[in-house]
Coordinates of C-alpha atoms and ligand atoms in Angstrom, one line a residue:
X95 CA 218.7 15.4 127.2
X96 CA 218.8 12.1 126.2
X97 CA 219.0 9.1 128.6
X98 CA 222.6 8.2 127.7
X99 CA 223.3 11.3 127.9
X100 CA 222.3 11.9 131.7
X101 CA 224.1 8.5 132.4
X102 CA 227.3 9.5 131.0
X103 CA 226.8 12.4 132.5
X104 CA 228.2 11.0 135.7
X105 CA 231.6 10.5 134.0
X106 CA 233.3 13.8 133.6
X107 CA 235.7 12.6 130.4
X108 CA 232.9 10.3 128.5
X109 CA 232.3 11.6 125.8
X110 CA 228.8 10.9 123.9
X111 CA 227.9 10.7 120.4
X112 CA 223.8 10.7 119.4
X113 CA 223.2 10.7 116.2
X114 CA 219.0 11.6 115.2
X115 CA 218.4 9.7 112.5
X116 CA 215.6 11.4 111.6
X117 CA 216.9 11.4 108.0
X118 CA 217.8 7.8 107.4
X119 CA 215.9 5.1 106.3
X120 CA 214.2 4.0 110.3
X121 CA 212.3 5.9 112.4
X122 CA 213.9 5.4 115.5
X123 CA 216.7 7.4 117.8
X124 CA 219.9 5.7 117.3
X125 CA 222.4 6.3 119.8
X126 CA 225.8 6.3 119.5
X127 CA 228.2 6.2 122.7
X128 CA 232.0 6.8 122.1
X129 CA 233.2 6.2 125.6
X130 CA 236.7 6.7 127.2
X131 CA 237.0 7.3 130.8
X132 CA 240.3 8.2 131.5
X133 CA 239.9 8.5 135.3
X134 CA 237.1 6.5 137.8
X135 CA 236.6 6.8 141.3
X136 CA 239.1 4.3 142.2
X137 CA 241.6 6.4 144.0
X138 CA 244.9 4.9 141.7
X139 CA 244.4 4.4 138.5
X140 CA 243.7 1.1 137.4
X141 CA 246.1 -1.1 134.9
X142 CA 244.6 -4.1 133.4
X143 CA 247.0 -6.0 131.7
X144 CA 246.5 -9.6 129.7
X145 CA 249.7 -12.2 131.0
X146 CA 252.5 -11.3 133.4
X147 CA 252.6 -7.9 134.9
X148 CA 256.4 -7.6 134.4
X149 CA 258.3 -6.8 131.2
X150 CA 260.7 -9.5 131.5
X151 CA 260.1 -12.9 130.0
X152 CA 258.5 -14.9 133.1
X153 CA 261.5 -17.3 134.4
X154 CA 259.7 -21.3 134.0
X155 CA 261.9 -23.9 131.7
X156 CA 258.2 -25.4 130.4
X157 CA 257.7 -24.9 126.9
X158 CA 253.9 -23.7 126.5
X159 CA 252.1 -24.6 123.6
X160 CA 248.2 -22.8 123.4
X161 CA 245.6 -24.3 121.9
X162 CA 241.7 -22.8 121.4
X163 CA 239.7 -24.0 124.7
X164 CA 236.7 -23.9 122.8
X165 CA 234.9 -22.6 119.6
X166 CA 234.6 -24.0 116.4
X167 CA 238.6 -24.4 116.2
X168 CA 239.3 -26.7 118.9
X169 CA 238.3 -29.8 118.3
X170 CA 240.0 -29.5 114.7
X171 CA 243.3 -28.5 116.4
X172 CA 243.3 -31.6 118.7
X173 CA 242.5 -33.5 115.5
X174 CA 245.2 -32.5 114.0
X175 CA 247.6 -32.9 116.5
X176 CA 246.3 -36.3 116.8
X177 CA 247.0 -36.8 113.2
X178 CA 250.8 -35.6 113.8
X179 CA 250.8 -38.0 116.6
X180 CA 250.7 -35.4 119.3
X181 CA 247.4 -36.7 121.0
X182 CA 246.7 -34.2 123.7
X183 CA 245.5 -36.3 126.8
X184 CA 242.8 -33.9 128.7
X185 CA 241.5 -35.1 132.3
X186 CA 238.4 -33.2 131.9
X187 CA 237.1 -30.5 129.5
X188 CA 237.5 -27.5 132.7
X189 CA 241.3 -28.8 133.0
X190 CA 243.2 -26.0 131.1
X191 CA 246.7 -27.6 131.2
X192 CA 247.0 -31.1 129.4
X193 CA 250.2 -32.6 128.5
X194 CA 251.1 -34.9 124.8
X195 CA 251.4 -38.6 126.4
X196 CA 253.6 -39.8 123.1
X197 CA 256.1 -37.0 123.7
X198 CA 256.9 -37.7 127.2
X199 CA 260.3 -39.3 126.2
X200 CA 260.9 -37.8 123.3
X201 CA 262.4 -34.9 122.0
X202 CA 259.5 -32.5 123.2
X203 CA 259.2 -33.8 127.1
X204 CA 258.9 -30.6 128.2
X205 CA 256.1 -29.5 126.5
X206 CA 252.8 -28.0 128.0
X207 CA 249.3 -27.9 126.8
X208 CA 247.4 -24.9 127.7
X209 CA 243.7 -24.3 126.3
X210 CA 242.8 -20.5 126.4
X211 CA 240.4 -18.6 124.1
X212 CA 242.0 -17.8 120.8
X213 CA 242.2 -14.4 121.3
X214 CA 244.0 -15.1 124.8
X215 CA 246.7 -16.9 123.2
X216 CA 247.3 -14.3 120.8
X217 CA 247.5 -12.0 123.9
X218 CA 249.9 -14.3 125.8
X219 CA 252.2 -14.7 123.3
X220 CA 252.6 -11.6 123.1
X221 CA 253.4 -11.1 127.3
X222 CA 255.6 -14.0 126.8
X223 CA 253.6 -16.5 129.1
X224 CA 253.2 -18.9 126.1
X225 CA 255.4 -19.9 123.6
X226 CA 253.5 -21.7 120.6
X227 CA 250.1 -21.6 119.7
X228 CA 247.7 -22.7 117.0
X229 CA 245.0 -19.9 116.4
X230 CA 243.0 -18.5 113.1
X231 CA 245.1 -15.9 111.2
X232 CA 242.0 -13.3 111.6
X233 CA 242.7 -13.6 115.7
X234 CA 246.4 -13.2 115.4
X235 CA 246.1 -10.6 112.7
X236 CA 243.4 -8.7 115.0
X237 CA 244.9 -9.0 118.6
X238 CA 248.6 -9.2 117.4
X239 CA 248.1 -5.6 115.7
X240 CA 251.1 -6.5 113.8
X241 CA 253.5 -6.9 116.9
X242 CA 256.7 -8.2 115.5
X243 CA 257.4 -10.8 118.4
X244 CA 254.4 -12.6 116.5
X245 CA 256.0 -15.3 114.1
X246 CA 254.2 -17.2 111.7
X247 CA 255.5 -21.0 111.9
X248 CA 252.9 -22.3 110.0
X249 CA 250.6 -20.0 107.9
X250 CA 248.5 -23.1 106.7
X251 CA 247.1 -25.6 108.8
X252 CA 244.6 -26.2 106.2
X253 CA 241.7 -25.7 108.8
X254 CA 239.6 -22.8 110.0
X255 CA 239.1 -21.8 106.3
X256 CA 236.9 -18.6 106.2
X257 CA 237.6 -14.7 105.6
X258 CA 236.9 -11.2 107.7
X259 CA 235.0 -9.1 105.2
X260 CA 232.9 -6.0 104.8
X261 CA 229.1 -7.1 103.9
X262 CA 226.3 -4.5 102.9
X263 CA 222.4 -5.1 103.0
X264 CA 221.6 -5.8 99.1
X265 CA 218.7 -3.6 99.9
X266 CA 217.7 0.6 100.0
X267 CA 220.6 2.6 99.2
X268 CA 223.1 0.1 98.8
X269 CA 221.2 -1.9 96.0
X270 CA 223.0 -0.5 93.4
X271 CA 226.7 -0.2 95.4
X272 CA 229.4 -3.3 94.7
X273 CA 232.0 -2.3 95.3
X274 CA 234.4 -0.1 98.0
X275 CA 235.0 2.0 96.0
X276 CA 231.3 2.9 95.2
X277 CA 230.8 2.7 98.7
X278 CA 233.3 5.0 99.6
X279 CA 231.8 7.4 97.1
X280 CA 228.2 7.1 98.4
X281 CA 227.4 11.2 99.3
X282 CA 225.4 10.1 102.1
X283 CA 228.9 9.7 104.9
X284 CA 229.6 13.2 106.5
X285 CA 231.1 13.7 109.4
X286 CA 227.5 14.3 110.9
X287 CA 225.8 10.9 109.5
X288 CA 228.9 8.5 109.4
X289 CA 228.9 5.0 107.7
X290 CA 227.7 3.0 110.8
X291 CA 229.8 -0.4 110.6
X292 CA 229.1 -2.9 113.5
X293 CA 232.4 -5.0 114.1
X294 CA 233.8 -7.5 116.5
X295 CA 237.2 -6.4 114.6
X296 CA 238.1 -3.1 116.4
X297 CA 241.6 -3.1 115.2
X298 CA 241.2 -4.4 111.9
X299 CA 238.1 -2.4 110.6
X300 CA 238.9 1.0 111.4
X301 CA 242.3 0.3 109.5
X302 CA 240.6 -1.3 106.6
X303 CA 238.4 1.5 106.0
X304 CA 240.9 4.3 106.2
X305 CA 243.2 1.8 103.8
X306 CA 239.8 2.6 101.3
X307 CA 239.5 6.4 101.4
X308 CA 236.4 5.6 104.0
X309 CA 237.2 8.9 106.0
X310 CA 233.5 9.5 107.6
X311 CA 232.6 6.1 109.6
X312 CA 231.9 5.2 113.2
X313 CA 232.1 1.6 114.6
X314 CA 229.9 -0.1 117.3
X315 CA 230.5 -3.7 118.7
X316 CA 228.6 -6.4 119.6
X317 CA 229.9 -10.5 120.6
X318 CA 227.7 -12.1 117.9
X319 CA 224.8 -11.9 115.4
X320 CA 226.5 -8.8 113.7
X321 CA 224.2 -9.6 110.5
X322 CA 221.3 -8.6 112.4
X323 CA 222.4 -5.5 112.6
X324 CA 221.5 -3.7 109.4
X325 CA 218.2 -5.0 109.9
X326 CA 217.7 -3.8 113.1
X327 CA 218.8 -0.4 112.5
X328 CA 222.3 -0.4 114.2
X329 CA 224.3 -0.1 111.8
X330 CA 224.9 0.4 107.9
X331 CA 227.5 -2.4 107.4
X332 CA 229.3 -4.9 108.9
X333 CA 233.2 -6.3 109.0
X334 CA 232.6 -10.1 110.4
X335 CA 233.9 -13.3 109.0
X336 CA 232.2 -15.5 106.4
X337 CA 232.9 -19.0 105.4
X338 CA 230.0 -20.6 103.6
X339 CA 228.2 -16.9 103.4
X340 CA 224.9 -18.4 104.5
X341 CA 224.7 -16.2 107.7
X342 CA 225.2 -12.8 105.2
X343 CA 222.3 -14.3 102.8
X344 CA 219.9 -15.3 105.6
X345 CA 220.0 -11.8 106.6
X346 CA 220.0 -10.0 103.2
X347 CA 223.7 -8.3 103.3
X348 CA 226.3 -8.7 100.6
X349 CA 229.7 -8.9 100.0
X350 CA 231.3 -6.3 97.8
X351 CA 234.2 -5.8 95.0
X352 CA 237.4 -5.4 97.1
X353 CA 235.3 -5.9 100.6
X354 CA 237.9 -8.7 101.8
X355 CA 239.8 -7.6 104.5
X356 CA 241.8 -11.1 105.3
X357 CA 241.8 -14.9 104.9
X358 CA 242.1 -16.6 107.4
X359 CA 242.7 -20.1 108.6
X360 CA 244.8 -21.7 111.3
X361 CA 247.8 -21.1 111.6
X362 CA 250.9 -22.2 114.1
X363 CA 252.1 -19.1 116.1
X364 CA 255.4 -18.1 117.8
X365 CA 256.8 -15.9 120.0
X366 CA 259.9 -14.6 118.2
X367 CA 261.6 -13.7 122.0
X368 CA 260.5 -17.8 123.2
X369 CA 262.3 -18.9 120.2
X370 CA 265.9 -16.9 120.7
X371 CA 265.6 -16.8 124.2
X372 CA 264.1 -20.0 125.6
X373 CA 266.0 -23.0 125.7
X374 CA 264.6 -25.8 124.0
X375 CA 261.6 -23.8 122.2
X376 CA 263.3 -24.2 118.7
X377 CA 264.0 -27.2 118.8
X378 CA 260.4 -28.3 119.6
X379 CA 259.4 -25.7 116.9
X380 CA 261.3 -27.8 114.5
X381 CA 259.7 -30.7 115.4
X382 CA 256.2 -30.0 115.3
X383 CA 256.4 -28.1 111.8
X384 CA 258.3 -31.3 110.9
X385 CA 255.3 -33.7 112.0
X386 CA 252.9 -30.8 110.7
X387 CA 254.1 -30.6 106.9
X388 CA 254.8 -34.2 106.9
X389 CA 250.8 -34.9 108.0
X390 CA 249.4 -31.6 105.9
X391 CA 252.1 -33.1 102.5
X392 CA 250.5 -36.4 103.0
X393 CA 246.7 -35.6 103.4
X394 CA 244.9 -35.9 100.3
X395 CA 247.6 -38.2 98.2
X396 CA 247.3 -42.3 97.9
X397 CA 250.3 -44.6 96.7
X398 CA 249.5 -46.4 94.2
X399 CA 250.7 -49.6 93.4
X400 CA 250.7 -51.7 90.2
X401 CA 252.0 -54.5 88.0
X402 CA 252.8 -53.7 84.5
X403 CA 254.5 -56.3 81.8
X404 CA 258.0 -55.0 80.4
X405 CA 261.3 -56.0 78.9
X406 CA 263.3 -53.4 81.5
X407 CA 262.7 -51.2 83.9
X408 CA 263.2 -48.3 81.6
X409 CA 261.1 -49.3 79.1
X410 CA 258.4 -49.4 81.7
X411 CA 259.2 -45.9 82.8
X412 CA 259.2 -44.2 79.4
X413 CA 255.4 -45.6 79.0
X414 CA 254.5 -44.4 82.4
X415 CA 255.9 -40.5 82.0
X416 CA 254.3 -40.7 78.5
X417 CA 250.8 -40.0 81.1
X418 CA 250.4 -36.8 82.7
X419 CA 249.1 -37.9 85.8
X420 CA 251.5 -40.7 86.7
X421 CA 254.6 -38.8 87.5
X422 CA 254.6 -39.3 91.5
X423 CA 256.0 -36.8 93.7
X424 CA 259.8 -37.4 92.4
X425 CA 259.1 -39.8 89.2
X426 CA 257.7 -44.0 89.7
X427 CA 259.6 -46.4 91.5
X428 CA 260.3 -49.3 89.3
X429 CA 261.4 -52.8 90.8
X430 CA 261.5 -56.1 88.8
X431 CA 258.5 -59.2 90.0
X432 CA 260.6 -62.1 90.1
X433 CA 259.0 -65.4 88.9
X434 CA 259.9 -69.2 88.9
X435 CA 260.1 -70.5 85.3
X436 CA 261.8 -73.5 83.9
X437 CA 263.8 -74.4 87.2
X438 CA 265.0 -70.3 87.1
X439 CA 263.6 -66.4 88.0
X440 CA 262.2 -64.7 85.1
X441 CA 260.9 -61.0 84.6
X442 CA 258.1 -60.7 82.9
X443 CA 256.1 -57.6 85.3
X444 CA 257.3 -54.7 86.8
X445 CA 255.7 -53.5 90.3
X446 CA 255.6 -49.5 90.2
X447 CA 254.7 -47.5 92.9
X448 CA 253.9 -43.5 92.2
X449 CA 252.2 -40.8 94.8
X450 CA 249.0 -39.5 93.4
X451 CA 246.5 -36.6 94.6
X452 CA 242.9 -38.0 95.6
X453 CA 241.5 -35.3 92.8
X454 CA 243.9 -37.3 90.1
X455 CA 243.6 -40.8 91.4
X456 CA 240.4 -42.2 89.0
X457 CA 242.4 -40.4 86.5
X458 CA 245.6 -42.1 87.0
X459 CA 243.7 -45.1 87.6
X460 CA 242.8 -45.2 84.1
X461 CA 245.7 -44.1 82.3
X462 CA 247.9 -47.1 84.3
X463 CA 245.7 -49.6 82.8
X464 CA 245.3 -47.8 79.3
X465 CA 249.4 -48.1 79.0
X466 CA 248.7 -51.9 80.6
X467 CA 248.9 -51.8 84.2
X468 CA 247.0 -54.3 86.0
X469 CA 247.0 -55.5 90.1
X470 CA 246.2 -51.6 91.2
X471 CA 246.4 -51.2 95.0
X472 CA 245.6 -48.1 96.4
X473 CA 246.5 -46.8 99.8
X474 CA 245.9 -43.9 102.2
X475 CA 249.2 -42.4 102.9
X476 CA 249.9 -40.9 106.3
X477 CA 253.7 -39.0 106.2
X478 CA 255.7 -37.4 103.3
X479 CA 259.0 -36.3 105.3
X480 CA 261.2 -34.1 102.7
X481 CA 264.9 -33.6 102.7
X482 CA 264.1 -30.2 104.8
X483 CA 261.0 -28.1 105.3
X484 CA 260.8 -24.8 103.4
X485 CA 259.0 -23.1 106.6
X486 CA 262.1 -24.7 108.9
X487 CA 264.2 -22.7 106.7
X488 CA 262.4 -19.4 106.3
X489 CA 261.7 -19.6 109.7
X490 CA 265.3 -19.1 110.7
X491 CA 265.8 -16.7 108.0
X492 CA 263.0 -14.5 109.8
X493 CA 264.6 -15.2 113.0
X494 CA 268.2 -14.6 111.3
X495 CA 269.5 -17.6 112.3
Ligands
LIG1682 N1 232.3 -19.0 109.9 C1 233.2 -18.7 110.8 N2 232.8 -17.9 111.7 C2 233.7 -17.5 112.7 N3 234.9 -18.1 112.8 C3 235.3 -19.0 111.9 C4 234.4 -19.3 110.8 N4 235.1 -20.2 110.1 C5 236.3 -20.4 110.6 N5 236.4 -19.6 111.7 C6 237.6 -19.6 112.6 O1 237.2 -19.9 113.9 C7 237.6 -18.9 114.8 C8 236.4 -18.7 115.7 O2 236.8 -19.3 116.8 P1 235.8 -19.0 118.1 O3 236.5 -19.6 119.2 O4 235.4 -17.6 118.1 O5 234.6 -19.9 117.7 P2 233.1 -19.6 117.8 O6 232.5 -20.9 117.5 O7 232.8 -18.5 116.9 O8 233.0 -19.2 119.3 P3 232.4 -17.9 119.9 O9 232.0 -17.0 118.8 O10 231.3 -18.3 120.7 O11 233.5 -17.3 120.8 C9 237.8 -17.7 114.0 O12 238.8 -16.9 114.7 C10 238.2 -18.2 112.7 O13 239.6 -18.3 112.6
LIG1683 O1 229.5 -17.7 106.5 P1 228.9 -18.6 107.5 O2 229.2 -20.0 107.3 O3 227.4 -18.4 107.7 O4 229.6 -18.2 108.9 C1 229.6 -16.9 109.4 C2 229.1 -16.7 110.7 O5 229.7 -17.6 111.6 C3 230.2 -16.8 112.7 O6 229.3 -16.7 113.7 P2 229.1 -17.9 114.9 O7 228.5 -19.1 114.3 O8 230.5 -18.1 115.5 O9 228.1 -17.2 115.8 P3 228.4 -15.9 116.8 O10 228.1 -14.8 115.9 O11 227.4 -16.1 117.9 O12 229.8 -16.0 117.2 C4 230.5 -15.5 112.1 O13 230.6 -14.5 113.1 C5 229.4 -15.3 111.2 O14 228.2 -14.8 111.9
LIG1684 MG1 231.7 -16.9 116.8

């Protein structure tokens, strides 16, 4: 009897998996434990439960917006919100609650700040004792489990890039495999020597590989440095996110022909029940995804600003549609220079203005002067604000407002 095997053996409804692997590619006794206790010596059972205990949405008329308390996402979400003008004034980094100084007067006074783990706000959400919150899609995707009170506001915050995946080592039996579907043909999976896929993704994995015909695998977890465990002899694969894929090359895995599970990057996250029921958490809604689209429209384009000689404003026009890259977001603006000459105003320039992309702008650059613009200014801008925001609207169909 194996060690694990006398330990569990105090447990009368653990069940324990050991798998020899006396005919893999290690040497040493792998042991797998698939453990569910079902009753402990506690003499009630015990209910752990992530939020409020109740089923009722908790009575509070503060609107709760989560953000990440740390992790790689939380500085970007504060700088973000700072770029929306939502700075989010913090005492001290172990202060979970904060409130949004600018706001105070405004329209969104009664919005809170709290910082929780990512995975925590997902979870909270979903009890009801938040409201908002800006997470990765992979968290919402994996501790959501598809729970319909979870509304996408904002499915691209244009941060957080990365993607969950499936990664093999490039080595032994998988060198020739690339692809699921090779995988999932491999003769080596029985339901005696399962694909061994180490995972923080516990909801996500197991449906992704039943989703791909993957009918003999076992999962095992761990908090971090999953890519070590090939190596190590844990496991056979991996599901773990990637972003520039230098942790899967370091350690000799490799991603595989239809081995995406998700993309992921931050998103902004409702609860559909805080946005019917709660007073006030729509409104707010509207006005962050307002601020957010008019920021996210707005990163990455310049105005541009030139002088260009003309007989009309038309005239001036027609040469700047002629280029490709000079149409601005709705077509230039046109307006006559004014100049003194003999005692009177003349026109001889036209100022335009146009919106271009930061990719485009040497391009436009060059194709104002080639049709004889001269005088180019260039600036940053910081707000588009459309007529209405598509996600405002699709928001409220989803809601079916
Ligand atoms: N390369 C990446 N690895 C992990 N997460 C990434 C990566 N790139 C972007 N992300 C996003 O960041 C989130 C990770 O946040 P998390 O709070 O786990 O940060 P962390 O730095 O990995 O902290 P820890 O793992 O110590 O909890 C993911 O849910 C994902 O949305
Ligand atoms: O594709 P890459 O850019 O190499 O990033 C991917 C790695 O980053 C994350 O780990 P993290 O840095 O969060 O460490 P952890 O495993 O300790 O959470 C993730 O779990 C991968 O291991
Ligand atoms: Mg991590």
């Amino acid at each position: 009897m194996s060690v694990a095997q006398s330990f569990f053996q105090q447990f009368p409804s653990a069940s324990v998996n050991t798998l020899s692997s006396s005919s893999r590619s290690s040497p040493s006794v792998r042991i797998y434990v698939k453990f569910t206790v079902s009753c402990c010596s506690l003499a009630s059972p015990l209910t752990l439960v992530n939020g409020n205990t109740d089923n009722k949405a908790p009575e509070r008329n503060e609107i709760r917006l989560g953000l990440p308390s740390k992790g790689r996402m939380a500085t970007d979400t504060l700088d973000l919100l700072k770029d929306c003008q939502l700075s989010v004034r913090q005492v001290n980094p172990r202060q979970y609650v904060a409130e949004i100084p600018q706001v105070r007067d405004a329209n969104l006074s009664n919005l809170e700040v709290w910082f929780q783990r990512p995975k925590d706000i997902v979870r909270k959400l979903v009890s009801g004792d938040l409201d908002l919150g800006i997470v990765g899609l992979d968290t919402v995707s994996e501790y959501g489990q598809g729970n319909e009170d979870l509304i996408l506001v904002h499915d691209a915050l244009e941060f957080g890039d990365c993607h969950l995946s499936l990664a093999i080592p490039r080595y032994g039996i998988f060198e020739n495999i690339n692809s699921m579907k090779e995988l999932a043909d491999m003769p080596q999976w029985t339901a005696e020597k399962p694909l061994r896929v180490a995972t923080g993704f516990a909801y996500l994995a197991p449906k992704f590989m039943r989703e791909n015909g993957l009918k003999h695998v076992i999962f095992s977890t761990a908090d971090g440095a999953l890519e070590a465990a090939p190596a190590m002899g844990i496991a056979d694969a991996i599901v773990d996110l990637v972003s520039s894929g230098t942790t899967l090359r370091e350690n000799n895995l490799k991603e595989i022909e239809g081995g995406i599970i998700l993309e992921s990057e931050a998103v902004l996250v409702a609860s559909r029940k805080s946005l019917i029921q709660r007073k006030g958490v729509l409104d707010i809604t509207h006005e962050i995804l307002e601020r957010l689209e008019a920021h996210l429209r707005a990163v990455g384009q310049f105005t541009v600003t030139a002088n260009m000689r003309g007989s009309n404003a038309e005239e001036v026009a027609e040469r700047i549609l002629t280029q490709p890259s000079l149409s601005g977001l709705q077509g230039p603006t046109i307006s006559p220079v004014f100049c003194k000459r003999n005692g009177g105003v003349a026109v001889d320039y036209y100022a335009i203005v146009i919106c271009v992309p930061k990719k485009a702008l040497y391009k436009s650059v060059q194709q104002l002067r080639a049709i004889g613009g001269s005088g180019v200014l260039i600036s940053p801008l910081t707000y588009i604000f459309d007529e209405e925001t598509p996600r405002w609207r699709e928001l409220l169909s989803k809601l079916g407002l």
